């Protein structure tokens, strides 16, 4: 149990286009979902926290107009990278926290974004 | 603010050697959780262990063992008789309550290379 999926697993896009990444909790309801970004050979950095039905909370330094997060249901959160540029190329990982567990997060497999 | 330090950036060992990965954390909270994750080249995070701040008992799981010492704010991870399949990046993380939410802070990771 406690499986989180991400789609797509990788994407290549042209500079200036927008890319949407989906994160789904497959067998549990996620009251909170998190989005992380990981540059090569670096750690995971939390970008934002989203709760179902409310606006996401962004970490300092993360542009909320560039990284749009929508937590539309208890099993789905989306991250849209708007007007992507090469510096946005990274590994994006989502995680989901079930309502029954305060401190557990289940991680998705990640999405590798390459902006040309 | 919470902080996790993994001083070892890279470690190389020969198969069957034992290896210890260090993790030191900082937090003001009395209630917190510590985690270890493995990230193989595929990128997907693999959960290894969760430990709460009230449980200082050491844990062993097969070739893996963890030593939690509150007095030194350390949560070290030992792999006994390492194998090539253990090659990965290992992250230590700290979960701490922030307001009504919890937040996971990752260390910078230790890259373990196990060779024949």
PDB file of C-alpha atoms in Angstrom:
ATOM      1  CA  UNK A   1       0.000   0.000   0.000  1.00  0.00           C
ATOM      2  CA  UNK A   2       0.837   3.722   0.113  1.00  0.00           C
ATOM      3  CA  UNK A   3       1.839   4.109  -3.496  1.00  0.00           C
ATOM      4  CA  UNK A   4       2.404   7.476  -5.124  1.00  0.00           C
ATOM      5  CA  UNK A   5       2.694   7.847  -8.863  1.00  0.00           C
ATOM      6  CA  UNK A   6       3.988  10.690 -10.997  1.00  0.00           C
ATOM      7  CA  UNK A   7       3.342  11.394 -14.607  1.00  0.00           C
ATOM      8  CA  UNK A   8       5.226  11.850 -16.795  1.00  0.00           C
ATOM      9  CA  UNK A   9       8.406  10.184 -15.606  1.00  0.00           C
ATOM     10  CA  UNK A  10      10.418  12.382 -17.938  1.00  0.00           C
ATOM     11  CA  UNK A  11       9.675  15.269 -20.245  1.00  0.00           C
ATOM     12  CA  UNK A  12      11.655  17.354 -22.701  1.00  0.00           C
ATOM     13  CA  UNK A  13      10.259  20.684 -23.756  1.00  0.00           C
ATOM     14  CA  UNK A  14      11.262  23.851 -25.533  1.00  0.00           C
ATOM     15  CA  UNK A  15      12.084  27.011 -23.682  1.00  0.00           C
ATOM     16  CA  UNK A  16       9.016  29.137 -23.095  1.00  0.00           C
ATOM     17  CA  UNK A  17       6.511  26.318 -22.971  1.00  0.00           C
ATOM     18  CA  UNK A  18       4.588  25.141 -19.910  1.00  0.00           C
ATOM     19  CA  UNK A  19       4.802  21.670 -18.473  1.00  0.00           C
ATOM     20  CA  UNK A  20       2.362  19.965 -16.133  1.00  0.00           C
ATOM     21  CA  UNK A  21       3.402  17.182 -13.767  1.00  0.00           C
ATOM     22  CA  UNK A  22       0.825  15.046 -12.001  1.00  0.00           C
ATOM     23  CA  UNK A  23       1.188  13.406  -8.617  1.00  0.00           C
ATOM     24  CA  UNK A  24      -1.345  10.822  -7.509  1.00  0.00           C
ATOM     25  CA  UNK A  25      -1.786   8.838  -4.344  1.00  0.00           C
ATOM     26  CA  UNK A  26      -3.108   5.530  -5.597  1.00  0.00           C
ATOM     27  CA  UNK A  27      -4.394   3.769  -2.511  1.00  0.00           C
ATOM     28  CA  UNK A  28      -4.837   6.422   0.136  1.00  0.00           C
ATOM     29  CA  UNK A  29      -6.163   9.909   0.556  1.00  0.00           C
ATOM     30  CA  UNK A  30      -3.496  12.542   0.860  1.00  0.00           C
ATOM     31  CA  UNK A  31      -4.464  15.537   2.914  1.00  0.00           C
ATOM     32  CA  UNK A  32      -1.134  17.135   2.152  1.00  0.00           C
ATOM     33  CA  UNK A  33       1.193  16.850  -0.810  1.00  0.00           C
ATOM     34  CA  UNK A  34       4.692  18.206  -1.132  1.00  0.00           C
ATOM     35  CA  UNK A  35       6.769  19.145  -4.143  1.00  0.00           C
ATOM     36  CA  UNK A  36      10.540  18.919  -4.114  1.00  0.00           C
ATOM     37  CA  UNK A  37      13.184  19.832  -6.635  1.00  0.00           C
ATOM     38  CA  UNK A  38      16.523  18.110  -6.911  1.00  0.00           C
ATOM     39  CA  UNK A  39      19.366  19.401  -9.065  1.00  0.00           C
ATOM     40  CA  UNK A  40      22.091  16.949 -10.138  1.00  0.00           C
ATOM     41  CA  UNK A  41      24.195  15.726  -7.247  1.00  0.00           C
ATOM     42  CA  UNK A  42      22.292  17.857  -4.796  1.00  0.00           C
ATOM     43  CA  UNK A  43      19.753  17.254  -2.091  1.00  0.00           C
ATOM     44  CA  UNK A  44      15.989  17.512  -2.254  1.00  0.00           C
ATOM     45  CA  UNK A  45      14.727  21.003  -1.644  1.00  0.00           C
ATOM     46  CA  UNK A  46      11.141  21.551  -0.638  1.00  0.00           C
ATOM     47  CA  UNK A  47       9.386  23.864  -3.058  1.00  0.00           C
ATOM     48  CA  UNK A  48       5.873  23.970  -1.696  1.00  0.00           C
ATOM     49  CA  UNK A  49       3.291  22.303   0.454  1.00  0.00           C
ATOM     50  CA  UNK A  50      -0.269  21.914  -0.736  1.00  0.00           C
ATOM     51  CA  UNK A  51      -3.385  20.960   1.125  1.00  0.00           C
ATOM     52  CA  UNK A  52      -6.464  19.766  -0.690  1.00  0.00           C
ATOM     53  CA  UNK A  53      -8.790  22.616  -1.530  1.00  0.00           C
ATOM     54  CA  UNK A  54      -6.522  25.420  -0.411  1.00  0.00           C
ATOM     55  CA  UNK A  55      -3.673  27.450  -1.834  1.00  0.00           C
ATOM     56  CA  UNK A  56      -0.199  26.032  -1.720  1.00  0.00           C
ATOM     57  CA  UNK A  57       2.395  27.375   0.666  1.00  0.00           C
ATOM     58  CA  UNK A  58       5.647  28.119  -1.114  1.00  0.00           C
ATOM     59  CA  UNK A  59       9.117  28.058   0.374  1.00  0.00           C
ATOM     60  CA  UNK A  60      11.171  31.178   0.378  1.00  0.00           C
ATOM     61  CA  UNK A  61      12.730  31.858  -3.006  1.00  0.00           C
ATOM     62  CA  UNK A  62      10.243  29.746  -4.998  1.00  0.00           C
ATOM     63  CA  UNK A  63       8.221  31.786  -7.484  1.00  0.00           C
ATOM     64  CA  UNK A  64       4.587  30.896  -7.055  1.00  0.00           C
ATOM     65  CA  UNK A  65       3.642  32.403 -10.424  1.00  0.00           C
ATOM     66  CA  UNK A  66       6.162  30.199 -12.140  1.00  0.00           C
ATOM     67  CA  UNK A  67       5.423  26.972 -10.300  1.00  0.00           C
ATOM     68  CA  UNK A  68       1.662  26.642 -10.152  1.00  0.00           C
ATOM     69  CA  UNK A  69       0.367  24.010  -7.791  1.00  0.00           C
ATOM     70  CA  UNK A  70      -3.170  22.715  -7.765  1.00  0.00           C
ATOM     71  CA  UNK A  71      -4.297  20.172  -5.183  1.00  0.00           C
ATOM     72  CA  UNK A  72      -7.699  19.532  -6.676  1.00  0.00           C
ATOM     73  CA  UNK A  73      -8.602  16.365  -4.835  1.00  0.00           C
ATOM     74  CA  UNK A  74      -7.395  14.138  -2.034  1.00  0.00           C
ATOM     75  CA  UNK A  75      -5.538  11.975  -4.518  1.00  0.00           C
ATOM     76  CA  UNK A  76      -4.198  14.421  -7.080  1.00  0.00           C
ATOM     77  CA  UNK A  77      -1.848  17.362  -7.066  1.00  0.00           C
ATOM     78  CA  UNK A  78      -0.356  19.004 -10.140  1.00  0.00           C
ATOM     79  CA  UNK A  79       2.708  21.154 -10.600  1.00  0.00           C
ATOM     80  CA  UNK A  80       2.813  23.341 -13.679  1.00  0.00           C
ATOM     81  CA  UNK A  81       6.112  24.902 -14.640  1.00  0.00           C
ATOM     82  CA  UNK A  82       5.100  27.950 -16.643  1.00  0.00           C
ATOM     83  CA  UNK A  83       7.297  29.448 -19.346  1.00  0.00           C
ATOM     84  CA  UNK A  84      10.012  26.935 -18.616  1.00  0.00           C
ATOM     85  CA  UNK A  85      13.658  27.853 -19.141  1.00  0.00           C
ATOM     86  CA  UNK A  86      16.793  25.713 -19.175  1.00  0.00           C
ATOM     87  CA  UNK A  87      17.535  26.618 -15.561  1.00  0.00           C
ATOM     88  CA  UNK A  88      14.259  24.904 -14.597  1.00  0.00           C
ATOM     89  CA  UNK A  89      15.665  21.593 -15.787  1.00  0.00           C
ATOM     90  CA  UNK A  90      15.675  19.384 -12.739  1.00  0.00           C
ATOM     91  CA  UNK A  91      14.270  16.291 -11.080  1.00  0.00           C
ATOM     92  CA  UNK A  92      10.891  17.040  -9.529  1.00  0.00           C
ATOM     93  CA  UNK A  93       9.642  14.732  -6.797  1.00  0.00           C
ATOM     94  CA  UNK A  94       6.297  14.788  -5.095  1.00  0.00           C
ATOM     95  CA  UNK A  95       5.301  13.181  -1.845  1.00  0.00           C
ATOM     96  CA  UNK A  96       1.959  12.629  -0.187  1.00  0.00           C
ATOM     97  CA  UNK A  97       1.031  12.501   3.447  1.00  0.00           C
ATOM     98  CA  UNK A  98      -1.984  10.417   4.364  1.00  0.00           C
ATOM     99  CA  UNK A  99      -4.582  11.803   6.694  1.00  0.00           C
ATOM    100  CA  UNK A 100      -3.975   9.035   9.202  1.00  0.00           C
ATOM    101  CA  UNK A 101      -0.274   9.741   9.662  1.00  0.00           C
ATOM    102  CA  UNK A 102       1.195  13.040  10.732  1.00  0.00           C
ATOM    103  CA  UNK A 103       4.826  12.408   9.953  1.00  0.00           C
ATOM    104  CA  UNK A 104       4.912   9.944   7.122  1.00  0.00           C
ATOM    105  CA  UNK A 105       5.427  11.006   3.549  1.00  0.00           C
ATOM    106  CA  UNK A 106       5.276   8.619   0.638  1.00  0.00           C
ATOM    107  CA  UNK A 107       7.360   9.642  -2.332  1.00  0.00           C
ATOM    108  CA  UNK A 108       6.625   9.429  -6.023  1.00  0.00           C
ATOM    109  CA  UNK A 109       9.246   8.138  -8.463  1.00  0.00           C
ATOM    110  CA  UNK A 110      10.090  11.611  -9.715  1.00  0.00           C
ATOM    111  CA  UNK A 111       9.854  13.467 -13.026  1.00  0.00           C
ATOM    112  CA  UNK A 112      12.936  14.492 -14.917  1.00  0.00           C
ATOM    113  CA  UNK A 113      12.373  17.774 -16.745  1.00  0.00           C
ATOM    114  CA  UNK A 114      14.741  18.920 -19.452  1.00  0.00           C
ATOM    115  CA  UNK A 115      14.165  22.322 -21.001  1.00  0.00           C
ATOM    116  CA  UNK A 116      15.977  22.929 -24.276  1.00  0.00           C
TER     117      UNK A 116
ATOM    118  CA  UNK B   1      15.379  26.360  12.015  1.00  0.00           C
ATOM    119  CA  UNK B   2      16.057  22.694  11.663  1.00  0.00           C
ATOM    120  CA  UNK B   3      19.177  21.428   9.981  1.00  0.00           C
ATOM    121  CA  UNK B   4      20.599  18.090   8.934  1.00  0.00           C
ATOM    122  CA  UNK B   5      24.311  17.620   8.294  1.00  0.00           C
ATOM    123  CA  UNK B   6      25.836  14.714   6.442  1.00  0.00           C
ATOM    124  CA  UNK B   7      29.497  15.544   6.493  1.00  0.00           C
ATOM    125  CA  UNK B   8      30.547  12.668   4.248  1.00  0.00           C
ATOM    126  CA  UNK B   9      29.979  13.638   0.644  1.00  0.00           C
ATOM    127  CA  UNK B  10      31.271  10.417  -0.884  1.00  0.00           C
ATOM    128  CA  UNK B  11      32.449   7.123   0.493  1.00  0.00           C
ATOM    129  CA  UNK B  12      34.051   4.300  -1.439  1.00  0.00           C
ATOM    130  CA  UNK B  13      34.383   0.835   0.011  1.00  0.00           C
ATOM    131  CA  UNK B  14      35.183  -2.595  -1.252  1.00  0.00           C
ATOM    132  CA  UNK B  15      32.447  -5.180  -1.124  1.00  0.00           C
ATOM    133  CA  UNK B  16      32.029  -6.908   2.245  1.00  0.00           C
ATOM    134  CA  UNK B  17      33.429  -3.982   4.148  1.00  0.00           C
ATOM    135  CA  UNK B  18      31.286  -2.356   6.826  1.00  0.00           C
ATOM    136  CA  UNK B  19      30.490   1.310   6.348  1.00  0.00           C
ATOM    137  CA  UNK B  20      28.901   3.941   8.584  1.00  0.00           C
ATOM    138  CA  UNK B  21      27.110   6.991   7.266  1.00  0.00           C
ATOM    139  CA  UNK B  22      26.958   9.892   9.675  1.00  0.00           C
ATOM    140  CA  UNK B  23      24.022  12.196  10.297  1.00  0.00           C
ATOM    141  CA  UNK B  24      23.888  15.078  12.742  1.00  0.00           C
ATOM    142  CA  UNK B  25      20.788  17.185  13.194  1.00  0.00           C
ATOM    143  CA  UNK B  26      19.683  20.396  14.857  1.00  0.00           C
ATOM    144  CA  UNK B  27      16.214  21.119  16.124  1.00  0.00           C
ATOM    145  CA  UNK B  28      14.541  23.083  18.882  1.00  0.00           C
ATOM    146  CA  UNK B  29      11.635  20.711  19.170  1.00  0.00           C
ATOM    147  CA  UNK B  30      11.398  17.934  21.705  1.00  0.00           C
ATOM    148  CA  UNK B  31       9.177  15.899  19.377  1.00  0.00           C
ATOM    149  CA  UNK B  32      10.562  15.102  15.968  1.00  0.00           C
ATOM    150  CA  UNK B  33      11.189  12.229  13.581  1.00  0.00           C
ATOM    151  CA  UNK B  34      14.330  11.123  11.822  1.00  0.00           C
ATOM    152  CA  UNK B  35      14.482   9.215   8.567  1.00  0.00           C
ATOM    153  CA  UNK B  36      16.932   7.547   6.250  1.00  0.00           C
ATOM    154  CA  UNK B  37      16.261   7.200   2.535  1.00  0.00           C
ATOM    155  CA  UNK B  38      18.188   5.493  -0.225  1.00  0.00           C
ATOM    156  CA  UNK B  39      18.252   6.997  -3.709  1.00  0.00           C
ATOM    157  CA  UNK B  40      19.612   4.598  -6.331  1.00  0.00           C
ATOM    158  CA  UNK B  41      20.579   5.832  -9.808  1.00  0.00           C
ATOM    159  CA  UNK B  42      16.956   5.491 -10.947  1.00  0.00           C
ATOM    160  CA  UNK B  43      16.150   8.439  -8.703  1.00  0.00           C
ATOM    161  CA  UNK B  44      13.276   6.974  -6.753  1.00  0.00           C
ATOM    162  CA  UNK B  45      13.577   7.454  -3.020  1.00  0.00           C
ATOM    163  CA  UNK B  46      13.475   4.261  -1.001  1.00  0.00           C
ATOM    164  CA  UNK B  47      12.359   4.590   2.600  1.00  0.00           C
ATOM    165  CA  UNK B  48      14.659   2.784   5.032  1.00  0.00           C
ATOM    166  CA  UNK B  49      13.683   3.806   8.548  1.00  0.00           C
ATOM    167  CA  UNK B  50      11.744   6.268  10.660  1.00  0.00           C
ATOM    168  CA  UNK B  51      12.624   6.952  14.273  1.00  0.00           C
ATOM    169  CA  UNK B  52      10.831   9.247  16.703  1.00  0.00           C
ATOM    170  CA  UNK B  53      12.653  11.387  19.208  1.00  0.00           C
ATOM    171  CA  UNK B  54      11.428   9.389  22.179  1.00  0.00           C
ATOM    172  CA  UNK B  55      12.764   6.083  20.985  1.00  0.00           C
ATOM    173  CA  UNK B  56      16.525   5.857  21.349  1.00  0.00           C
ATOM    174  CA  UNK B  57      16.676   2.139  20.922  1.00  0.00           C
ATOM    175  CA  UNK B  58      19.059   1.084  18.230  1.00  0.00           C
ATOM    176  CA  UNK B  59      17.573  -0.872  15.363  1.00  0.00           C
ATOM    177  CA  UNK B  60      18.856  -3.637  13.172  1.00  0.00           C
ATOM    178  CA  UNK B  61      17.294  -4.796   9.944  1.00  0.00           C
ATOM    179  CA  UNK B  62      19.313  -7.410   8.150  1.00  0.00           C
ATOM    180  CA  UNK B  63      22.612  -5.821   7.163  1.00  0.00           C
ATOM    181  CA  UNK B  64      21.385  -2.378   8.162  1.00  0.00           C
ATOM    182  CA  UNK B  65      21.601  -0.889  11.628  1.00  0.00           C
ATOM    183  CA  UNK B  66      20.943   2.538  13.059  1.00  0.00           C
ATOM    184  CA  UNK B  67      22.401   4.256  16.098  1.00  0.00           C
ATOM    185  CA  UNK B  68      20.340   7.116  17.511  1.00  0.00           C
ATOM    186  CA  UNK B  69      22.003   9.241  20.179  1.00  0.00           C
ATOM    187  CA  UNK B  70      20.077  12.251  21.382  1.00  0.00           C
ATOM    188  CA  UNK B  71      22.963  13.424  23.524  1.00  0.00           C
ATOM    189  CA  UNK B  72      25.023  14.077  20.396  1.00  0.00           C
ATOM    190  CA  UNK B  73      22.063  14.729  18.050  1.00  0.00           C
ATOM    191  CA  UNK B  74      23.213  11.969  15.772  1.00  0.00           C
ATOM    192  CA  UNK B  75      21.439   9.257  13.841  1.00  0.00           C
ATOM    193  CA  UNK B  76      24.087   7.156  12.146  1.00  0.00           C
ATOM    194  CA  UNK B  77      23.511   4.365   9.682  1.00  0.00           C
ATOM    195  CA  UNK B  78      25.738   1.310   9.308  1.00  0.00           C
ATOM    196  CA  UNK B  79      25.744  -1.180   6.477  1.00  0.00           C
ATOM    197  CA  UNK B  80      27.425  -4.431   7.383  1.00  0.00           C
ATOM    198  CA  UNK B  81      29.121  -6.528   4.725  1.00  0.00           C
ATOM    199  CA  UNK B  82      28.357  -4.017   1.992  1.00  0.00           C
ATOM    200  CA  UNK B  83      27.322  -5.163  -1.463  1.00  0.00           C
ATOM    201  CA  UNK B  84      27.510  -3.568  -4.878  1.00  0.00           C
ATOM    202  CA  UNK B  85      23.729  -3.124  -4.821  1.00  0.00           C
ATOM    203  CA  UNK B  86      24.142  -0.804  -1.845  1.00  0.00           C
ATOM    204  CA  UNK B  87      25.723   1.777  -4.145  1.00  0.00           C
ATOM    205  CA  UNK B  88      23.430   4.797  -3.996  1.00  0.00           C
ATOM    206  CA  UNK B  89      23.007   8.190  -2.418  1.00  0.00           C
ATOM    207  CA  UNK B  90      21.739   8.025   1.137  1.00  0.00           C
ATOM    208  CA  UNK B  91      19.812  10.870   2.693  1.00  0.00           C
ATOM    209  CA  UNK B  92      19.120  11.538   6.328  1.00  0.00           C
ATOM    210  CA  UNK B  93      16.055  13.688   6.993  1.00  0.00           C
ATOM    211  CA  UNK B  94      14.358  15.395   9.914  1.00  0.00           C
ATOM    212  CA  UNK B  95      10.649  15.979  10.280  1.00  0.00           C
ATOM    213  CA  UNK B  96       9.601  18.740  12.569  1.00  0.00           C
ATOM    214  CA  UNK B  97       6.324  20.404  13.303  1.00  0.00           C
ATOM    215  CA  UNK B  98       5.962  23.843  11.767  1.00  0.00           C
ATOM    216  CA  UNK B  99       2.725  25.396  12.965  1.00  0.00           C
ATOM    217  CA  UNK B 100       0.022  22.884  12.203  1.00  0.00           C
ATOM    218  CA  UNK B 101       2.047  21.115   9.548  1.00  0.00           C
ATOM    219  CA  UNK B 102       5.187  19.040   9.488  1.00  0.00           C
ATOM    220  CA  UNK B 103       8.154  19.677   7.297  1.00  0.00           C
ATOM    221  CA  UNK B 104      10.875  17.340   6.113  1.00  0.00           C
ATOM    222  CA  UNK B 105      14.398  18.686   5.852  1.00  0.00           C
ATOM    223  CA  UNK B 106      16.977  16.589   4.027  1.00  0.00           C
ATOM    224  CA  UNK B 107      20.692  16.435   4.532  1.00  0.00           C
ATOM    225  CA  UNK B 108      22.974  16.893   1.553  1.00  0.00           C
ATOM    226  CA  UNK B 109      23.334  13.159   1.101  1.00  0.00           C
ATOM    227  CA  UNK B 110      26.232  10.721   1.108  1.00  0.00           C
ATOM    228  CA  UNK B 111      27.133   8.962  -2.105  1.00  0.00           C
ATOM    229  CA  UNK B 112      28.207   5.403  -1.380  1.00  0.00           C
ATOM    230  CA  UNK B 113      30.179   3.490  -3.970  1.00  0.00           C
ATOM    231  CA  UNK B 114      30.720  -0.197  -3.334  1.00  0.00           C
ATOM    232  CA  UNK B 115      33.172  -1.909  -5.652  1.00  0.00           C
ATOM    233  CA  UNK B 116      34.185  -5.489  -6.133  1.00  0.00           C
TER     234      UNK B 116
END
